[in-house]
Short mmCIF file of C-alpha atoms (C1' of nucleotides) in Angstrom, two decimals:
data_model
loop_
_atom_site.label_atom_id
_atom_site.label_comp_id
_atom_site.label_asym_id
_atom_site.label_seq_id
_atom_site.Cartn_x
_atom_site.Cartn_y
_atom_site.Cartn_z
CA UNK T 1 -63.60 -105.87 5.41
CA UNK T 2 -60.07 -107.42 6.62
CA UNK T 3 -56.98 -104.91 5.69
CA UNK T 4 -55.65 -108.13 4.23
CA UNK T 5 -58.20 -108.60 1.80
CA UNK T 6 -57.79 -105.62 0.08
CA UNK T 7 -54.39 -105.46 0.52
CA UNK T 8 -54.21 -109.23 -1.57
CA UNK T 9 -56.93 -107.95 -4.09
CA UNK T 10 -54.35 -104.69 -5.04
CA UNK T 11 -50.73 -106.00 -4.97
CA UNK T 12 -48.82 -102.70 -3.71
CA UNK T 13 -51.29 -102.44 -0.85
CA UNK T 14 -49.99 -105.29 1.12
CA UNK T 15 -46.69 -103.60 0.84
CA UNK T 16 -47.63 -100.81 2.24
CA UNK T 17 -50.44 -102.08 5.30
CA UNK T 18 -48.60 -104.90 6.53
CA UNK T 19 -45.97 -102.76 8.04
CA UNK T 20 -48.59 -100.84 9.21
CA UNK T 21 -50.37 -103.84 11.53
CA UNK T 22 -47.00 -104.66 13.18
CA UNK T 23 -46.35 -101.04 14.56
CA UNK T 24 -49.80 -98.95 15.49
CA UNK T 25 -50.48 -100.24 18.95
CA UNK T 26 -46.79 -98.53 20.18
CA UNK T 27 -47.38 -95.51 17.91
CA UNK T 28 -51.18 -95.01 18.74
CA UNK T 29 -49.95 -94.95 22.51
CA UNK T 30 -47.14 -92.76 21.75
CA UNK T 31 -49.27 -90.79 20.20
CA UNK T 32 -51.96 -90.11 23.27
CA UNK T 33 -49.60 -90.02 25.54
CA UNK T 34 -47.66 -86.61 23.82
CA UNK T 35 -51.24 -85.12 23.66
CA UNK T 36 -51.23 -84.88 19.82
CA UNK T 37 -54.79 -85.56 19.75
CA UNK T 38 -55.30 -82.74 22.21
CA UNK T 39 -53.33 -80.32 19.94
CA UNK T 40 -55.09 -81.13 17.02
CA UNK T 41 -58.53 -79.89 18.01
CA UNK T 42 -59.45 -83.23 19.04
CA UNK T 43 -60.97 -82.20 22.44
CA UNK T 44 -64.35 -80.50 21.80
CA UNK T 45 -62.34 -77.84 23.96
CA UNK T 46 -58.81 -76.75 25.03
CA UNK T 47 -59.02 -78.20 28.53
CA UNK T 48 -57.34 -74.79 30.45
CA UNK T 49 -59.00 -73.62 33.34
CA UNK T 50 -61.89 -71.00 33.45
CA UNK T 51 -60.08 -68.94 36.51
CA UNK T 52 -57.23 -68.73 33.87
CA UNK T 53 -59.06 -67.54 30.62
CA UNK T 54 -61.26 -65.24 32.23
CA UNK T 55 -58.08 -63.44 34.25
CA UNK T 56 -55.76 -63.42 31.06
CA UNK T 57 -58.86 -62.00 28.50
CA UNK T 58 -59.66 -59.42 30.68
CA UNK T 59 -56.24 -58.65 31.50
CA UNK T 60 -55.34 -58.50 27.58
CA UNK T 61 -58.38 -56.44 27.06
CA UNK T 62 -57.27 -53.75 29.82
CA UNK T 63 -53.75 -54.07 28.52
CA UNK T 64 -54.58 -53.60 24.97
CA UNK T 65 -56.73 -50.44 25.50
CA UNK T 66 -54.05 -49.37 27.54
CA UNK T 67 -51.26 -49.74 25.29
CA UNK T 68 -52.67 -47.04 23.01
CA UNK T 69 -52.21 -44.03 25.54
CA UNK T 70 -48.58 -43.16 27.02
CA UNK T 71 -49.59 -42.79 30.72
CA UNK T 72 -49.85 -46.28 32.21
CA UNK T 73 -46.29 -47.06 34.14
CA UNK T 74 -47.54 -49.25 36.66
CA UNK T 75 -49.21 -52.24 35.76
CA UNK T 76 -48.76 -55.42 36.43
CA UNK T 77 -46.05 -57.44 35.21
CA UNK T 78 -48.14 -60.75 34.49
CA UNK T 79 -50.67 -58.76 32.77
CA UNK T 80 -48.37 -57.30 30.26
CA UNK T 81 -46.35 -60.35 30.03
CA UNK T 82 -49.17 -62.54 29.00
CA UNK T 83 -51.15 -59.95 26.85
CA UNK T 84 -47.86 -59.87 24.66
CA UNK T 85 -47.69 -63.47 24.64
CA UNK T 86 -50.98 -63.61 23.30
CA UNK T 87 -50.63 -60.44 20.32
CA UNK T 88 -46.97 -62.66 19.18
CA UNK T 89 -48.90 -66.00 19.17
CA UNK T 90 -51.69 -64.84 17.47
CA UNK T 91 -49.89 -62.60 14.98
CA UNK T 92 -51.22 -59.63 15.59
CA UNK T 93 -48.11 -57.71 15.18
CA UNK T 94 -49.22 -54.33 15.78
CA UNK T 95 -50.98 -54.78 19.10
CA UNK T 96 -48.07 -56.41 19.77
CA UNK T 97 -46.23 -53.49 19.17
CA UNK T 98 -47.98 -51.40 20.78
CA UNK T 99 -48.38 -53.76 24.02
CA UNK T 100 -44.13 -54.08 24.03
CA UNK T 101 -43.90 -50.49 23.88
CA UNK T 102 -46.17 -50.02 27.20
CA UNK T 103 -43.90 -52.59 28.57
CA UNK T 104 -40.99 -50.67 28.14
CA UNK T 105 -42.52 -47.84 29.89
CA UNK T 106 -42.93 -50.12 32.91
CA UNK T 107 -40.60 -49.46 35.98
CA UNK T 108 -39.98 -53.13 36.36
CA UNK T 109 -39.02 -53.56 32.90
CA UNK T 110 -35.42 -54.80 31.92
CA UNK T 111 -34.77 -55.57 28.15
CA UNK T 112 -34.57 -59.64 27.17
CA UNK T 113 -33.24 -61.15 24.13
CA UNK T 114 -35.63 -63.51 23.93
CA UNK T 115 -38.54 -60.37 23.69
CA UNK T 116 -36.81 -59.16 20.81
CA UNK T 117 -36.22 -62.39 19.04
CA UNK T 118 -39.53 -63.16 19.12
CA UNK T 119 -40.64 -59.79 18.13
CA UNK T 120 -38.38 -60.13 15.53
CA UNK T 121 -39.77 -63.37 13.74
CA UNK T 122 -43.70 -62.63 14.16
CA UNK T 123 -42.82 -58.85 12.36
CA UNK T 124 -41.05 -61.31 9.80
CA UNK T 125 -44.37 -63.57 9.41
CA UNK T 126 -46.64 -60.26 8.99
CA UNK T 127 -43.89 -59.46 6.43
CA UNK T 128 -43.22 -56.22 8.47
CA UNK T 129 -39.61 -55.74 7.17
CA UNK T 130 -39.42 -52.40 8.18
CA UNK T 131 -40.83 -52.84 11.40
CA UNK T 132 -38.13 -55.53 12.24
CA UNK T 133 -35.10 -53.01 10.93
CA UNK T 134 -36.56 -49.76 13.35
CA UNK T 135 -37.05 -52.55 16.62
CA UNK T 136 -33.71 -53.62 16.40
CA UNK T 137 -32.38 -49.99 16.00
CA UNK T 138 -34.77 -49.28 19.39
CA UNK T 139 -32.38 -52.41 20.98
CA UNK T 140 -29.59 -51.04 19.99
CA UNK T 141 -30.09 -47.43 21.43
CA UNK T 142 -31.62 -48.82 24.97
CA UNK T 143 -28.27 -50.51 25.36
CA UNK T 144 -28.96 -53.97 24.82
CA UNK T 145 -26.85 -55.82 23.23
CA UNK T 146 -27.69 -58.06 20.54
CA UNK T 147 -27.59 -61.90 21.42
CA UNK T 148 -26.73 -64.86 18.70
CA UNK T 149 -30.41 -65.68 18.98
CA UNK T 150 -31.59 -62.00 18.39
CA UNK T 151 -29.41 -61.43 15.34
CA UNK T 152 -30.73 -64.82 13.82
CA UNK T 153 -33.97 -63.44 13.99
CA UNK T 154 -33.39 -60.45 12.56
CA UNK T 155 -31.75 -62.89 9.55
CA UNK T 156 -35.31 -64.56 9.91
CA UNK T 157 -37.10 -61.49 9.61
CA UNK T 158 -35.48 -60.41 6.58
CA UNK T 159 -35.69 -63.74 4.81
CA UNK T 160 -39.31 -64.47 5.40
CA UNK T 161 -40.32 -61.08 4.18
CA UNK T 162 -38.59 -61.44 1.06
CA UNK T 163 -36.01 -59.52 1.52
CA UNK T 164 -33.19 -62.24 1.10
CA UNK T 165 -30.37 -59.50 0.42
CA UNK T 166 -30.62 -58.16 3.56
CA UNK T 167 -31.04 -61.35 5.53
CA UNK T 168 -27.91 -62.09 3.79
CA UNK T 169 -25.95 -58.68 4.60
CA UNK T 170 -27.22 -59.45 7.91
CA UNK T 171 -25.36 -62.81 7.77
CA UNK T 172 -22.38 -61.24 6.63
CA UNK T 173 -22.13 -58.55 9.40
CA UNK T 174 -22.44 -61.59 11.50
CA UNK T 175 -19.49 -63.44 10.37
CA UNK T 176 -17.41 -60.28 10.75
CA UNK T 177 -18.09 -60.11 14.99
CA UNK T 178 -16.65 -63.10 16.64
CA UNK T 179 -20.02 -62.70 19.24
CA UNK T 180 -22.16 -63.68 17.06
CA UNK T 181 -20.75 -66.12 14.33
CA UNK T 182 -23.79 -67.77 12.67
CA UNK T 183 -24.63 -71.12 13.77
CA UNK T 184 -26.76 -74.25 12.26
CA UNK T 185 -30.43 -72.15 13.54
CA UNK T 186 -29.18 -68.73 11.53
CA UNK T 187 -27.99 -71.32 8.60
CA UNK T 188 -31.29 -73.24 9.04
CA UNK T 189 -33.58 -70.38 8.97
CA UNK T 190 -31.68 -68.64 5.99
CA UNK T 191 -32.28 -72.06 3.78
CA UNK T 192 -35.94 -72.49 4.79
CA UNK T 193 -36.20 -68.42 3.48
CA UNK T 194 -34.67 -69.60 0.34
CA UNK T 195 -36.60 -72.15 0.16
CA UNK T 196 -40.11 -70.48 0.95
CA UNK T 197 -39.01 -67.37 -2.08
CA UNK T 198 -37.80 -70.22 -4.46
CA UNK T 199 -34.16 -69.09 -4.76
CA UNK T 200 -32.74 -73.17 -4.77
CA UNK T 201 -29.45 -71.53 -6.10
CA UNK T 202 -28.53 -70.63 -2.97
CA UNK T 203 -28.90 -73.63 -1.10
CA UNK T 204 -25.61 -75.24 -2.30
CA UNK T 205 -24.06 -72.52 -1.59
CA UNK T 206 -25.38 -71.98 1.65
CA UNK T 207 -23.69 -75.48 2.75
CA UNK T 208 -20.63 -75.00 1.44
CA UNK T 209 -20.17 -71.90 3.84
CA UNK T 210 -21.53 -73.55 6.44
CA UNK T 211 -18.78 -76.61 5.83
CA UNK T 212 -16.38 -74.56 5.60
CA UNK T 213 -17.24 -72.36 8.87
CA UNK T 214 -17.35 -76.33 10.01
CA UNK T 215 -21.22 -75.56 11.27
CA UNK T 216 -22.90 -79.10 10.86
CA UNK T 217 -26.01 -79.48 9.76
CA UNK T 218 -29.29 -80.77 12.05
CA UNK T 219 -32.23 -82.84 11.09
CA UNK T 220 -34.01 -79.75 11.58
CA UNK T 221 -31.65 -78.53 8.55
CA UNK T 222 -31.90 -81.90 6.15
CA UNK T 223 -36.12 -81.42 6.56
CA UNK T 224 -35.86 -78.25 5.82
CA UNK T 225 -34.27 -78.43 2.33
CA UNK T 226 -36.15 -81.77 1.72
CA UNK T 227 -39.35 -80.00 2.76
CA UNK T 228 -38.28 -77.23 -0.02
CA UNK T 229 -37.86 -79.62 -2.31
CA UNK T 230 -41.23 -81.61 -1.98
CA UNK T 231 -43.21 -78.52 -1.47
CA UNK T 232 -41.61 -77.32 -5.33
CA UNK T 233 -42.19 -80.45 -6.80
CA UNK T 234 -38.25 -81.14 -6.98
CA UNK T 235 -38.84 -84.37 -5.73
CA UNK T 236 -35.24 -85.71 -7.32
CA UNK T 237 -33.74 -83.20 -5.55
CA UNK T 238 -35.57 -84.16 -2.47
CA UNK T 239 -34.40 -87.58 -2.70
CA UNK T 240 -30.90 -86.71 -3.25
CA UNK T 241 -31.28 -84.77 -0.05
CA UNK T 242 -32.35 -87.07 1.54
CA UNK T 243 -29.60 -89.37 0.45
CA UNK T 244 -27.20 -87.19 1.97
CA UNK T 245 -29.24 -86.83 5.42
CA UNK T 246 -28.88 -90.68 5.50
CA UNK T 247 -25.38 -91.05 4.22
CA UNK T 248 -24.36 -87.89 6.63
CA UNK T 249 -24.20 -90.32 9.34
CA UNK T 250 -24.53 -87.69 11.77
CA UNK T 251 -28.39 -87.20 11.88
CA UNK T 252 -31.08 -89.84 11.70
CA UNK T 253 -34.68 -89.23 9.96
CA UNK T 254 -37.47 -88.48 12.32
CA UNK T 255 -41.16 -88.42 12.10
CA UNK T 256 -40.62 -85.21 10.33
CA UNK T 257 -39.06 -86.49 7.58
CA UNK T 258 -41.24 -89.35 7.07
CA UNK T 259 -44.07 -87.49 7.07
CA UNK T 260 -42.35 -84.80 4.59
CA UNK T 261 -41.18 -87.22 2.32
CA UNK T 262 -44.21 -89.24 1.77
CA UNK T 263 -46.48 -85.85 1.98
CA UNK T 264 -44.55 -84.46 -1.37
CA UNK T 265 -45.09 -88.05 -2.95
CA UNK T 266 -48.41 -88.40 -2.08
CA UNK T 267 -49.09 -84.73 -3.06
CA UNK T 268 -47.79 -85.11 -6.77
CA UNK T 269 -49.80 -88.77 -7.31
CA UNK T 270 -46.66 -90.94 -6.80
CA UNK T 271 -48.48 -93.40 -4.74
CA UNK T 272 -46.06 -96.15 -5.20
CA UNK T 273 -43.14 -94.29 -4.50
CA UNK T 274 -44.68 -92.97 -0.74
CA UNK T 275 -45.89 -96.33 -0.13
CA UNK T 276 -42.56 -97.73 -0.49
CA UNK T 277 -40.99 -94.79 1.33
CA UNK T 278 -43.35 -95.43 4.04
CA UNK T 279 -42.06 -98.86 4.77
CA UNK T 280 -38.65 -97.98 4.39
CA UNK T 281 -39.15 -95.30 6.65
CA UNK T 282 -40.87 -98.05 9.08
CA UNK T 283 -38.26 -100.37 8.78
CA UNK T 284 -35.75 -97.38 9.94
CA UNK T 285 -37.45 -97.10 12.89
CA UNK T 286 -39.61 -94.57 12.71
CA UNK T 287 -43.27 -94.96 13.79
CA UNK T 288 -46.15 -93.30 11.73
CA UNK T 289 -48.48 -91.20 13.77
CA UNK T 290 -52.07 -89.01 13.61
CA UNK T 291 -50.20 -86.63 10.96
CA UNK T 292 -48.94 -89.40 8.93
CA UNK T 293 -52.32 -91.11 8.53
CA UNK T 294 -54.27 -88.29 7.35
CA UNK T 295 -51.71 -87.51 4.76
CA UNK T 296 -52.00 -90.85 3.59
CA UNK T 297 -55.85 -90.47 3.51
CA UNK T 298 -55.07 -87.02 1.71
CA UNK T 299 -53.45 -88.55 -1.09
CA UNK T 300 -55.35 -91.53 -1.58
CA UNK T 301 -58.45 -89.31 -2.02
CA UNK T 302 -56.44 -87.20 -4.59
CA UNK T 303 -55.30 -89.92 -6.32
CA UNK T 304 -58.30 -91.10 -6.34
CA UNK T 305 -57.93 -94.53 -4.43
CA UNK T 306 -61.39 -94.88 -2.39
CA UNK T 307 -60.01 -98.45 -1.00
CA UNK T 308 -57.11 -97.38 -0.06
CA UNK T 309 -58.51 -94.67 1.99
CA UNK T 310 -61.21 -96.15 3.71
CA UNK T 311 -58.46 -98.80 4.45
CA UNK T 312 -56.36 -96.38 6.61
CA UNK T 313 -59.58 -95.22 8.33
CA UNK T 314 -60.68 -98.30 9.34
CA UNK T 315 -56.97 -98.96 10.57
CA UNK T 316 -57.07 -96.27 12.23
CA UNK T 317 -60.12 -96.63 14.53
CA UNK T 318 -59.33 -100.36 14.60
CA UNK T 319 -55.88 -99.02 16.38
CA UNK T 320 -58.08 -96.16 18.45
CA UNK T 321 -56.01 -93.61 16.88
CA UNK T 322 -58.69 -90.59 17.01
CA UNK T 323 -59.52 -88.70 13.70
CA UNK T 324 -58.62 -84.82 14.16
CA UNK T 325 -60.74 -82.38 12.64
CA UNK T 326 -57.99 -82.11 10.10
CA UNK T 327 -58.58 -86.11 9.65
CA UNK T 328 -62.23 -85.07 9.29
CA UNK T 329 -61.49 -82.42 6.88
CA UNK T 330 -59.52 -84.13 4.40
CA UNK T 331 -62.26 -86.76 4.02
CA UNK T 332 -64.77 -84.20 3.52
CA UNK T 333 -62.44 -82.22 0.98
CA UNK T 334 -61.64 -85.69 -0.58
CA UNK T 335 -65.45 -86.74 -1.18
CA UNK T 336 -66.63 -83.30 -1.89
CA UNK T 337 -63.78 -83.61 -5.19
CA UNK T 338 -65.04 -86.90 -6.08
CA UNK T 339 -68.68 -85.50 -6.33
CA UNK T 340 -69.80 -88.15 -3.74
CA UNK T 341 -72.20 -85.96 -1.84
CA UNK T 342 -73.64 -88.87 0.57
CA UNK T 343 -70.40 -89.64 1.90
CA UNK T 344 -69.18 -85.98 2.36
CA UNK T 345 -72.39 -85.26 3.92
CA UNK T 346 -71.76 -89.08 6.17
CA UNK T 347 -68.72 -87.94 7.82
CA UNK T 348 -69.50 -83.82 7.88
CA UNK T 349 -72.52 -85.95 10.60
CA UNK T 350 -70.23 -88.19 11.71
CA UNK T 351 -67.67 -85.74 12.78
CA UNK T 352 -70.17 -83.58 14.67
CA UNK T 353 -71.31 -86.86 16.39
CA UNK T 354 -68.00 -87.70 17.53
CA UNK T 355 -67.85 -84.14 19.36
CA UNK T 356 -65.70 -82.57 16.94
CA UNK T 357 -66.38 -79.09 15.74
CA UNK T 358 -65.78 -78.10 12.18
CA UNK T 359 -64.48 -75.38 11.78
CA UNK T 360 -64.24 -72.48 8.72
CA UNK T 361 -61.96 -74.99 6.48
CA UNK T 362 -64.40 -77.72 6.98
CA UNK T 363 -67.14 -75.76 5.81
CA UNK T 364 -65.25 -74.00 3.24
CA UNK T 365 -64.79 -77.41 1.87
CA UNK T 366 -68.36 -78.13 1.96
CA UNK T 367 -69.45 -75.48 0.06
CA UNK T 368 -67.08 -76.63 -3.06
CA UNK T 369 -68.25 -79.62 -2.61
CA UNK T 370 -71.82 -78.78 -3.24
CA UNK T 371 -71.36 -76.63 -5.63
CA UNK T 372 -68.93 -78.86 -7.44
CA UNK T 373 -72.21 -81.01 -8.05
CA UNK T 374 -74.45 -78.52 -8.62
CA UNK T 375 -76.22 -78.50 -4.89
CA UNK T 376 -75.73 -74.07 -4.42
CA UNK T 377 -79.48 -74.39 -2.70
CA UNK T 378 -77.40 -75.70 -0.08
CA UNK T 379 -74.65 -72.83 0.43
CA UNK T 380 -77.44 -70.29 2.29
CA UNK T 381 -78.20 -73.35 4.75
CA UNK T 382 -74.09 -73.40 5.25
CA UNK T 383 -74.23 -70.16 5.88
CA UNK T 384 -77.08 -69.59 8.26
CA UNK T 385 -75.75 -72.91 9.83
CA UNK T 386 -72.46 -71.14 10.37
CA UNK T 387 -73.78 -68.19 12.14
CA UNK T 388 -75.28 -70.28 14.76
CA UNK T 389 -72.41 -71.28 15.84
CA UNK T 390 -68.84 -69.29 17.11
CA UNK T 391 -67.09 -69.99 13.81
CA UNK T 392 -66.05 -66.61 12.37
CA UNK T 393 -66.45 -66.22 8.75
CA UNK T 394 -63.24 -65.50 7.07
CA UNK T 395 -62.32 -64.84 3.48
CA UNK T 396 -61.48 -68.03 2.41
CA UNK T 397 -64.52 -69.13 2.96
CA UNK T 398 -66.31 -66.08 1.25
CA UNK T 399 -64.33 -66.88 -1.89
CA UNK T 400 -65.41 -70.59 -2.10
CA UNK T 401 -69.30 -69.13 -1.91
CA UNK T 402 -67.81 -66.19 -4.77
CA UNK T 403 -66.22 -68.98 -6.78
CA UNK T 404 -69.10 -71.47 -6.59
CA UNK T 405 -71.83 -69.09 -7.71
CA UNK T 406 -68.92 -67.82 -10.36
CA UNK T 407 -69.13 -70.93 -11.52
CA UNK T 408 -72.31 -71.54 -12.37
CA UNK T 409 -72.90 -67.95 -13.73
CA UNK T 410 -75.31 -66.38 -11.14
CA UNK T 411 -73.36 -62.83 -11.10
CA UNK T 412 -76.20 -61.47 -9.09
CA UNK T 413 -76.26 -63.70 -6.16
CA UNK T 414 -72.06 -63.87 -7.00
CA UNK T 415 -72.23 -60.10 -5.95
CA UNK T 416 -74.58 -59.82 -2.97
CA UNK T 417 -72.06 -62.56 -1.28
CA UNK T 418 -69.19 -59.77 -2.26
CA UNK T 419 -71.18 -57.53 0.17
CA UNK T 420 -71.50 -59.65 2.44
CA UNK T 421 -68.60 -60.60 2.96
CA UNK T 422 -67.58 -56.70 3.35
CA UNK T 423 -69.96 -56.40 5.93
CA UNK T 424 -69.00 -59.14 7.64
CA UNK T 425 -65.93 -57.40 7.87
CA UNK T 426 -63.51 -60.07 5.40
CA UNK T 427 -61.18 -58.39 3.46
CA UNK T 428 -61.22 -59.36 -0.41
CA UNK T 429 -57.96 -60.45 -1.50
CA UNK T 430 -56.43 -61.44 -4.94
CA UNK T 431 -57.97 -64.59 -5.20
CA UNK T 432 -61.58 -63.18 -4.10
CA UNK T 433 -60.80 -60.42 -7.13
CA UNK T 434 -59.40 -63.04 -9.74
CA UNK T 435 -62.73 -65.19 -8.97
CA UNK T 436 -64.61 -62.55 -10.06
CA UNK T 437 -62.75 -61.37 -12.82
CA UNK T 438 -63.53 -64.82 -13.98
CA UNK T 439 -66.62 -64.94 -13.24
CA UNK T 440 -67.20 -61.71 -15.72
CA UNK T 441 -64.66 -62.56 -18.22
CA UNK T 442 -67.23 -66.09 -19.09
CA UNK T 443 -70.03 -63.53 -19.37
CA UNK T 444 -68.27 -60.98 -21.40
CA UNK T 445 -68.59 -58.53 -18.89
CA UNK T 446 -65.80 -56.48 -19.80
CA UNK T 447 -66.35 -53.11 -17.98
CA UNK T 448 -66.84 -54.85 -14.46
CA UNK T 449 -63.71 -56.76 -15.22
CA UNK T 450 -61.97 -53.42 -15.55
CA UNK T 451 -63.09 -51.84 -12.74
CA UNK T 452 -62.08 -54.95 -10.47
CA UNK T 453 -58.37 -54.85 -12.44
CA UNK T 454 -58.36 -51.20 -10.80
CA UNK T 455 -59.46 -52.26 -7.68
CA UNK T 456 -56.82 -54.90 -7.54
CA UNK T 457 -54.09 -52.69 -8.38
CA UNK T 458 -55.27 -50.20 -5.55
CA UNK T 459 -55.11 -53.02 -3.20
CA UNK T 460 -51.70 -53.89 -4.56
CA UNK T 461 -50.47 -50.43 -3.95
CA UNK T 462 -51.61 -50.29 -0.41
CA UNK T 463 -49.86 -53.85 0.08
CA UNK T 464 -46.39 -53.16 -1.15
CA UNK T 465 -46.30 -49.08 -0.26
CA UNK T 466 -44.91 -47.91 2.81
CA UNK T 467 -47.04 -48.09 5.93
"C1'" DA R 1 -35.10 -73.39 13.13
"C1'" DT R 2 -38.83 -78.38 10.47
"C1'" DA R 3 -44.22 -81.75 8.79
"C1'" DG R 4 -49.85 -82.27 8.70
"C1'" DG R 5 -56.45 -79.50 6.42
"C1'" DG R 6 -59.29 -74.70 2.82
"C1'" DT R 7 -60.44 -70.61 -1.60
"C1'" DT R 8 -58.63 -68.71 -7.83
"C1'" DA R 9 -56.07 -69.85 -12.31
"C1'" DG R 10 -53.12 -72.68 -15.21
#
DNA sequence: ATAGGGTTAG
């Protein structure tokens, strides 16, 4: 089972692993020593200390409850502090809300820019538009004023919500105050908007202005717009991106890049084309790491190439680079497509034997995988499995089991799993409702396909309507 | 300010 062998049996795998052998000991060490594995959910658990979680949940609890009545005015700073950084991390934008406006009741409390700015973005995540416009009015009446980095998140705000014309009136009233001309972040987070709402048009545009405000652009910006690129399946306009990156000579590739580029490659079945772009990339300098390796996996099982796979997992434990659970994942995903149960159900064991702890994506793809074959006795043993453990049901997960009974026509069973996952307190979204709609459309059920249409609307309404 | 895992359809 040499690398070589299969590499000289296939004649674009050598191309493509011999590179490889020369540079994983450096990366592999790189890669432990920056904690990557750590990050990824390798540990079983994140290694902080039990003094600290038990102080800062309690704490967020009090705070939380807190934060809903006006009278608190005294609490402690740390409390507050850390119960906010918790509600902006974890995107829960209106606890977060609520928490920031019991810190500004506080008697300590003096107004930062970097509050705001990051209150700004996670309301432009949630898509809370609104939300962003009314907090920045509320900084604007306590007498703060506005720094660079607070008025490019209000651009980011804007532009990840969808609302591109104001991110770009925003811009505008920018370049009119000589405080707060626009830099390569507000440029940078303006493209990746564009980018994210599919408006390419703009991008051209956006860096001629920023040429001729003589704002150069970062890596950061070039990964951005090649990122755009990929993820649309422009992959000529990706390269020719990337061109310019390389001929800008004023930025160099990173792992970003490499990992970008040969992601969008590997994602549309261009194998030979991210092979050769991984060398390339090698040869530039830039050393592959965890990431890299299970995108490679990713779109080997896509594509199809079982070899070629199992190649870069042997490489990888041969280098000790750790599988992730995302590693784990993809191979489960991968296997589950191909309809090879034994192997799916191999490294869903092996995972759990190497300490790792799947979580609602691995078993998500699990249950496709099953049913993909025809196995749906197994998706109650998934579930009960599930609920002995602290992994929290979540949609996506309820509209595999949906779609997989869907599938194969049992519109009872299809519907009790719709209650469920109500009671289990999921929320049904458009893909839960279009499963279903499917599911009744094959049968001809054309008044429950109505009704659903209805309910969809109604969910639409509450969505887009003011809140 | 950027990459890297999941669910529907086509």
């Amino acid at each position: 089972m040499e690398l070589g062998a299969i590499g000289s049996a296939k004649p674009p795998a050598f191309s493509f692993i011999s590179p490889i052998i020369v540079s994983i000991p450096i990366a592999a060490r790189k890669a432990r020593r920056s904690g990557v594995a750590r990050r990824e959910g390798f540990v079983r658990e994140p290694k902080k200390d039990l003094s600290r979680i038990l102080r800062t949940e309690a704490a967020v609890l009090g705070v939380e409850r807190k934060s809903g009545s006006g009278k608190h005015r005294n609490l402690w700073p740390r409390a507050v502090l850390e119960a906010l950084d918790d509600a902006i991390a974890s995107n829960r934008w209106e606890s977060a809300l609520k928490i920031f406006g019991l810190l500004r009741r506080q008697h300590w409390y003096t107004p930062k820019g970097q509050t705001y700015a990051r209150l700004l973005m996670m309301l432009g995540k949630s898509r809370q538009p609104d939300m962003a416009a009314s907090l920045f009015q509320i900084m604007i009446s306590e007498g703060f004023k506005p720094t660079l980095d607070v008025y490019t998140s209000l651009v980011g705000a804007y532009g990840h919500s969808g609302l591109l014309d104001k991110a770009f009136e925003t811009l505008d009233e920018m370049k009119t105050i000589s405080d707060y001309k626009p830099d390569v972040y507000t440029y940078t987070i303006l493209i990746s908007s564009c980018c994210k709402l599919h408006r390419f048009d703009q991008i051209p545009t956006l860096l001629r202005e920023m040429s001729y405000l003589g704002v150069e652009c970062s890596v950061v910006t070039y990964n951005t717009i090649i990122d755009g690129y990929g993820k649309a399946g422009k992959l000529e306009e990706m390269e020719n991106s990337l061109s310019e990156m390389l001929e800008s000579g004023s930025c160099l590739p990173d792992i970003f890049t490499m990992n970008t580029v040969i992601g969008a490659y590997g994602k549309s079945g261009e194998i030979d084309k991210m092979e050769s772009w991984y060398s390339e990339f090698q040869h530039m300098g830039i050393e592959p790491d965890v990431n890299t390796f299970n995108i490679l996996i990713r779109s080997y099982g896509l594509a199809g190439m079982y070899e070629k796979m199992d190649a870069v997992m042997k490489f990888m434990e041969k280098r000790f680079f750790s599988p992730t659970v995302v590693t784990f994942n993809i191979i489960i995903d991968c296997f589950g497509r191909m309809g090879n149960i034994e192997k799916m159900e191999h490294f869903f064991r092996s995972m759990k034997y190497q300490g790792l702890k799947p979580n609602s994506i691995t078993y998500c793809s699990l249950v496709s995988g099953y049913s993909k074959s025809g196995f749906l006795e197994k998706i109650p043993l998934i579930i009960r499995q599930i609920e002995n453990t602290d992994v929290d049901l979540d949609t996506t997960f309820f509209n595999s089991v949906i779609n997989a009974y869907g599938q194969s026509g049992d519109i009872i069973i299809m519907e009790e799993m719709f209650s469920l996952m109500k009671e289990k307190k999921c929320i049904p979204d458009r893909i839960t409702f279009a499963t279903m709609i499917m599911a009744y459309c094959k049968r001809g059920m054309v008044e429950a396909v109505q009704e659903l249409e209805i309910k969809m609307h109604q969910m639409d309404e509450k969505v887009l309507g003011p809140s």
